[in-house]
């Protein structure tokens, strides 16, 4: 450990000595996809099909929409219209993905098990945004993610403060509705908590939010790997800044290609184990076929600042905004101290869905959150001791243990409005 710290601090001094111009150069790359090779190697086709290709393959209609945020980020939002006929009102549901994910997370398990498909089949108008920086939303009105390091100067703070409100306003405008349902998973829940805390006027636009594996506090995070990495997040962030690395774990980067391949040949042994070591996943609780497909759609781009912000929350044990340093905090927040998010501002109805074996979103941290929510309708704990972070979306029994609960609540609130 002492040797590791010595090397890291040595590199820190090296980074600080780099000239400013060198610090601003963007370092990124992407290896072109070779689908012919993947077919030859026997990949499951769903592994490499994108959102529009997957929905088309399974005979669902889709629409592609573009939303521009207040700060100029261009987001791709997909829509799967209700498959029901003869119904005059299809209430909109917005699904927001987690870290390392994209809109694909809600459909990659197929038409029988993908929550987006199930919602459309139950007469809901499904909207699935991609937050800034992932493979589908890697654009800006004047910044180039491959050339301008400033493009990557965001974390989930901006996603909650700008991306989610922009999507909500767009959906309500297109549908001529006054409210919608919100379903988030992992970081998608964090985005909502930030929006509803910083911009409480948006609470009036929400029928009900469903928060799967809710993340706000990390006081009791159980993942030893994530806790270990968090110790070095400030230093790692300074390295990334110095060498112009704003984007990490992107699609087409070497780590994505290797992981995608290994998950084709040994999904449980490699990818199930990886999720087990980081999130608590129990082997075989997600089908091998789903895991092999999922890891073709995970690792699709995240900002270094986002990971640093999560590391900050783990170390501080607070649900707070990004620490820009005393001068930066004064400039951005008007105070030297990093402000905490005031979740007591969240007044819209909230359903928390938690699990007993989630090493990222622990029950104790969920209790910390629920104790501060004034309109909590239920903190539901999935009745399976092995249920973990990603089982909410892709678990074998997700329909019975999670999706039924969601549909029951959506139906209840829909009836209250109609």
XYZ file of C-alpha atoms in Angstrom:
418
model
C 0.000 0.000 0.000
C 2.834 2.435 0.838
C 4.434 1.773 -2.558
C 1.120 2.411 -4.316
C 0.654 5.703 -2.481
C 4.248 6.764 -3.237
C 3.776 6.110 -6.964
C 0.448 7.926 -7.030
C 1.784 11.007 -5.265
C 4.833 11.001 -7.563
C 2.523 10.982 -10.566
C 0.460 13.728 -8.922
C 3.541 15.969 -8.859
C 4.250 15.069 -12.468
C 0.685 15.977 -13.489
C 0.864 19.311 -11.689
C 4.063 20.163 -13.555
C 2.497 19.713 -16.999
C 1.917 22.929 -18.958
C -1.676 24.134 -19.218
C -1.889 23.555 -22.967
C -0.914 19.927 -22.463
C -3.560 19.543 -19.787
C -6.299 20.672 -22.173
C -5.594 18.101 -24.888
C -8.318 15.441 -25.132
C -7.189 11.833 -25.027
C -9.834 9.424 -26.325
C -10.219 6.675 -28.891
C -12.686 4.173 -30.292
C -11.978 0.982 -32.227
C -14.468 0.485 -35.097
C -16.933 -2.347 -34.565
C -16.546 -5.431 -36.756
C -19.952 -7.122 -36.840
C -18.856 -9.675 -39.418
C -16.195 -10.913 -37.005
C -18.693 -11.035 -34.155
C -21.048 -13.129 -36.257
C -18.182 -15.443 -37.165
C -17.296 -15.830 -33.485
C -20.904 -16.743 -32.668
C -21.938 -13.671 -30.694
C -25.556 -13.458 -29.649
C -26.931 -10.972 -32.177
C -28.656 -8.909 -29.489
C -25.242 -8.144 -28.017
C -24.333 -5.716 -30.771
C -27.693 -4.543 -32.110
C -28.457 -0.971 -31.072
C -31.711 0.354 -29.618
C -33.521 0.897 -32.895
C -32.359 -2.448 -34.282
C -33.514 -4.319 -31.198
C -36.960 -2.736 -31.149
C -37.366 -3.381 -34.870
C -36.269 -7.001 -34.495
C -38.961 -7.618 -31.874
C -41.678 -5.791 -33.827
C -42.052 -2.731 -31.620
C -42.530 0.725 -33.049
C -39.983 3.329 -32.005
C -39.419 7.034 -32.455
C -36.172 8.937 -32.089
C -36.305 12.411 -30.553
C -33.676 15.058 -29.869
C -33.644 17.173 -26.712
C -31.260 20.084 -26.145
C -30.469 21.043 -22.558
C -30.058 24.552 -21.147
C -26.269 24.140 -21.263
C -26.183 22.898 -24.855
C -25.945 19.113 -24.584
C -27.827 17.214 -27.277
C -29.644 14.145 -25.953
C -31.181 11.270 -27.865
C -34.519 10.145 -26.443
C -36.286 7.040 -27.714
C -40.002 6.493 -27.558
C -41.885 3.180 -27.657
C -45.569 4.011 -28.115
C -48.228 1.978 -26.384
C -49.158 -1.213 -28.223
C -52.739 -1.011 -26.965
C -55.569 -0.125 -29.350
C -58.816 1.673 -28.635
C -57.582 3.607 -25.592
C -57.746 7.392 -25.779
C -55.126 8.203 -23.137
C -51.653 6.680 -22.899
C -49.916 8.184 -19.894
C -46.199 8.843 -20.437
C -43.515 6.999 -18.485
C -39.886 8.170 -18.527
C -37.219 5.507 -17.879
C -33.756 6.780 -16.865
C -30.778 4.418 -16.941
C -27.903 4.031 -14.503
C -24.135 4.486 -14.607
C -22.327 2.785 -17.543
C -25.769 2.214 -19.095
C -27.915 3.627 -21.861
C -31.515 3.317 -23.024
C -30.622 -0.251 -24.037
C -30.754 -1.347 -20.384
C -34.556 -1.287 -20.437
C -34.950 -3.578 -23.485
C -31.864 -5.800 -23.742
C -33.442 -8.709 -21.843
C -35.946 -9.142 -24.679
C -39.665 -8.578 -25.300
C -40.826 -10.905 -22.521
C -38.576 -9.475 -19.814
C -37.645 -5.924 -20.866
C -39.483 -3.403 -18.706
C -39.896 -0.898 -21.548
C -41.657 -3.494 -23.695
C -43.830 -4.612 -20.786
C -44.919 -1.041 -20.065
C -45.809 -0.460 -23.719
C -47.821 -3.683 -23.732
C -49.658 -2.393 -20.658
C -50.808 0.735 -22.486
C -48.141 3.225 -21.374
C -46.350 5.705 -23.618
C -42.697 4.859 -22.934
C -39.916 7.458 -23.225
C -36.293 6.402 -22.718
C -33.665 9.153 -22.624
C -29.901 8.825 -22.787
C -28.108 11.179 -20.434
C -25.157 13.226 -21.667
C -21.948 11.462 -22.617
C -23.115 7.948 -23.484
C -22.980 6.444 -26.971
C -26.351 7.894 -28.012
C -25.989 11.368 -26.460
C -22.403 12.275 -27.278
C -23.118 15.667 -28.843
C -23.210 19.358 -27.972
C -24.247 22.490 -29.841
C -20.621 23.701 -30.066
C -18.344 21.390 -28.006
C -16.730 18.326 -29.607
C -16.321 15.379 -27.175
C -13.262 14.204 -29.123
C -11.524 17.591 -29.064
C -12.913 19.745 -26.237
C -12.147 18.578 -22.703
C -14.796 21.025 -21.455
C -17.451 18.744 -22.930
C -16.657 16.202 -20.193
C -16.849 18.708 -17.339
C -20.022 17.232 -15.880
C -21.230 14.676 -13.371
C -24.633 13.401 -12.365
C -25.197 16.852 -10.848
C -25.658 18.297 -14.336
C -27.641 15.276 -15.470
C -30.129 15.835 -12.669
C -30.117 19.616 -12.933
C -30.311 19.891 -16.735
C -30.861 16.590 -18.576
C -33.843 15.209 -16.677
C -35.796 18.514 -16.525
C -35.230 19.061 -20.260
C -36.541 15.569 -21.038
C -39.583 15.975 -18.790
C -40.505 19.308 -20.376
C -40.070 17.863 -23.861
C -42.201 14.775 -23.176
C -44.999 16.796 -21.592
C -44.961 19.214 -24.505
C -45.126 16.483 -27.153
C -47.820 14.493 -25.352
C -49.821 17.529 -24.157
C -49.911 15.980 -20.694
C -49.402 17.885 -17.448
C -47.687 15.051 -15.565
C -45.799 11.825 -16.169
C -44.413 8.764 -14.395
C -40.683 8.483 -13.737
C -38.755 5.237 -13.278
C -35.035 5.354 -12.526
C -32.433 2.710 -11.864
C -29.234 3.299 -9.867
C -27.768 6.626 -11.071
C -31.127 7.263 -12.740
C -32.548 7.564 -9.225
C -29.757 9.942 -8.217
C -30.595 12.136 -11.198
C -34.207 12.376 -10.020
C -33.322 13.168 -6.412
C -31.044 15.965 -7.628
C -33.675 17.421 -9.944
C -36.440 17.338 -7.353
C -34.108 18.844 -4.730
C -32.544 21.637 -6.809
C -35.603 22.343 -8.955
C -38.556 21.484 -6.699
C -41.053 22.989 -9.144
C -40.688 19.763 -11.146
C -42.363 17.777 -8.376
C -45.703 19.065 -9.684
C -45.007 17.338 -13.014
C -44.659 13.852 -11.526
C -47.535 11.454 -10.867
C -45.204 9.017 -9.139
C -41.504 8.210 -9.288
C -40.303 4.626 -8.940
C -36.706 4.375 -7.746
C -34.983 1.027 -8.358
C -31.816 0.522 -6.274
C -31.984 4.133 -5.023
C -28.679 5.948 -4.602
C -28.197 9.107 -2.565
C -26.107 8.361 0.534
C -23.150 5.983 0.603
C -22.651 5.815 4.356
C -23.096 2.050 4.418
C -21.985 0.927 0.957
C -20.983 -2.739 1.159
C -18.833 -3.157 -1.956
C -15.198 -3.482 -0.825
C -13.892 -2.835 -4.341
C -15.834 0.403 -4.768
C -14.822 1.600 -1.299
C -11.169 0.879 -2.102
C -11.248 2.681 -5.443
C -12.995 5.676 -3.848
C -9.930 6.267 -1.649
C -7.944 7.201 -4.742
C -10.652 9.031 -6.700
C -9.325 12.584 -6.057
C -5.827 11.656 -7.233
C -7.109 9.661 -10.191
C -9.260 12.605 -11.253
C -6.231 14.890 -11.249
C -4.362 12.410 -13.487
C -7.258 12.284 -15.928
C -7.449 16.080 -16.013
C -3.707 16.390 -16.568
C -3.656 13.995 -19.494
C -6.910 15.176 -21.048
C -8.933 12.077 -20.234
C -12.546 13.134 -19.854
C -14.280 9.988 -21.075
C -13.893 6.558 -19.495
C -15.213 3.055 -20.207
C -16.651 3.938 -23.591
C -18.023 1.629 -26.237
C -15.285 0.691 -28.684
C -12.512 1.095 -26.138
C -10.353 -1.950 -25.484
C -11.863 -2.812 -22.103
C -15.361 -2.878 -23.620
C -14.246 -5.141 -26.468
C -12.516 -7.595 -24.114
C -15.381 -7.732 -21.625
C -17.961 -8.143 -24.381
C -16.035 -11.105 -25.818
C -15.404 -12.821 -22.478
C -19.080 -12.551 -21.609
C -19.947 -14.439 -24.770
C -17.841 -17.444 -23.817
C -18.249 -17.437 -20.016
C -21.090 -15.122 -18.943
C -21.559 -16.414 -15.404
C -17.905 -17.107 -14.671
C -16.589 -13.771 -15.943
C -19.374 -11.196 -16.002
C -21.506 -12.698 -13.265
C -18.425 -12.781 -11.049
C -17.555 -9.171 -11.934
C -21.031 -8.009 -10.928
C -20.841 -10.198 -7.844
C -17.612 -8.580 -6.675
C -18.911 -5.050 -7.221
C -22.680 -5.167 -6.655
C -23.322 -8.428 -4.782
C -24.894 -10.355 -7.662
C -25.462 -14.035 -6.881
C -24.507 -16.480 -9.628
C -27.359 -17.615 -11.898
C -29.838 -15.059 -10.515
C -29.603 -13.418 -13.971
C -29.768 -15.730 -16.980
C -26.513 -16.378 -18.823
C -28.111 -15.269 -22.083
C -29.085 -11.934 -20.517
C -25.631 -11.386 -19.035
C -23.928 -12.057 -22.373
C -26.169 -9.497 -24.075
C -25.983 -6.964 -21.222
C -22.212 -6.654 -21.364
C -22.408 -5.710 -24.998
C -24.497 -2.711 -23.938
C -22.731 -1.757 -20.722
C -19.625 0.452 -20.709
C -20.906 2.992 -23.216
C -19.171 6.104 -21.915
C -19.041 8.001 -18.633
C -17.225 11.178 -17.604
C -14.269 10.961 -15.247
C -15.955 13.682 -13.174
C -19.001 11.455 -12.641
C -16.859 8.693 -11.182
C -14.962 11.221 -9.074
C -18.258 12.599 -7.753
C -19.389 9.125 -6.693
C -16.021 8.630 -5.018
C -16.545 11.918 -3.185
C -19.934 10.761 -1.858
C -18.405 7.529 -0.575
C -15.606 9.379 1.218
C -17.727 12.221 2.629
C -20.698 9.998 3.516
C -22.901 12.899 2.406
C -25.303 13.420 -0.490
C -23.674 16.585 -1.775
C -22.801 18.511 -4.901
C -19.431 18.185 -6.597
C -16.583 19.690 -4.601
C -14.921 22.244 -6.879
C -12.503 23.430 -4.163
C -12.956 26.564 -2.069
C -12.571 29.020 -4.950
C -14.591 26.880 -7.346
C -17.331 26.348 -4.774
C -17.572 30.093 -4.129
C -17.885 30.744 -7.830
C -20.432 28.017 -8.494
C -22.411 27.730 -5.256
C -21.659 30.992 -3.437
C -20.092 29.188 -0.490
C -16.708 27.631 0.266
C -18.383 24.554 1.733
C -19.817 21.991 -0.674
C -23.644 22.182 -0.438
C -25.688 19.098 0.301
C -28.764 18.233 -1.741
C -31.897 19.053 0.213
C -34.028 15.993 -0.422
C -36.749 17.339 1.849
C -37.697 19.411 -1.213
C -38.898 16.217 -2.895
C -42.663 16.474 -2.498
C -43.908 14.200 -5.303
C -44.915 10.611 -4.469
C -41.926 8.240 -4.332
C -41.799 4.444 -4.403
C -38.436 2.996 -3.361
C -37.618 -0.549 -4.473
C -34.649 -1.990 -2.594
C -32.931 -5.315 -2.124
C -31.230 -7.153 0.689
C -28.058 -8.148 -1.151
C -27.287 -4.886 -2.959
C -23.682 -3.954 -2.220
C -24.088 -0.508 -3.789
C -27.501 0.663 -2.586
C -27.668 -0.718 0.951
C -30.848 -0.930 2.996
C -29.321 1.332 5.651
C -28.630 4.027 3.070
C -32.132 3.583 1.664
C -33.466 4.122 5.192
C -31.396 7.324 5.448
C -33.119 8.540 2.297
C -36.635 7.371 3.128
C -36.551 9.080 6.531
C -36.269 12.437 4.726
C -38.925 11.930 2.044
C -42.201 13.626 2.917
C -44.275 11.747 0.334
C -42.868 8.220 0.440
C -45.620 5.823 -0.584
C -43.636 2.661 0.163
C -40.094 1.426 0.703
C -40.495 -2.008 -0.832
C -37.815 -4.609 -0.105
C -37.777 -7.401 -2.674
C -38.586 -10.641 -0.769
C -35.531 -12.539 -1.968
C -32.360 -12.514 0.137
C -30.167 -12.918 -2.964
C -31.663 -10.003 -4.907
C -29.069 -7.385 -5.856
C -28.443 -4.167 -7.779
C -29.022 -5.330 -11.350
C -31.634 -7.973 -10.602
C -34.235 -5.192 -10.600
C -33.862 -4.927 -14.384
C -32.596 -8.318 -15.520
C -33.295 -10.830 -12.745
C -34.981 -14.129 -13.622
C -37.904 -13.289 -11.347
C -38.033 -9.546 -12.028
C -41.512 -9.745 -13.538
C -42.957 -11.354 -10.442
C -40.937 -9.567 -7.751
C -40.464 -6.074 -9.209
C -42.409 -5.341 -12.392
C -45.745 -6.440 -10.934
C -45.246 -3.982 -8.068
C -44.457 -1.202 -10.542
C -47.479 -1.938 -12.723
C -49.772 -2.071 -9.684
C -48.649 1.380 -8.572
C -48.796 2.885 -12.057
C -52.300 1.514 -12.516
C -53.378 2.909 -9.149
C -52.070 6.401 -9.889
C -53.395 6.289 -13.448
C -56.895 5.563 -12.160
C -56.612 8.450 -9.700
C -55.940 10.822 -12.580
C -58.527 9.532 -15.065
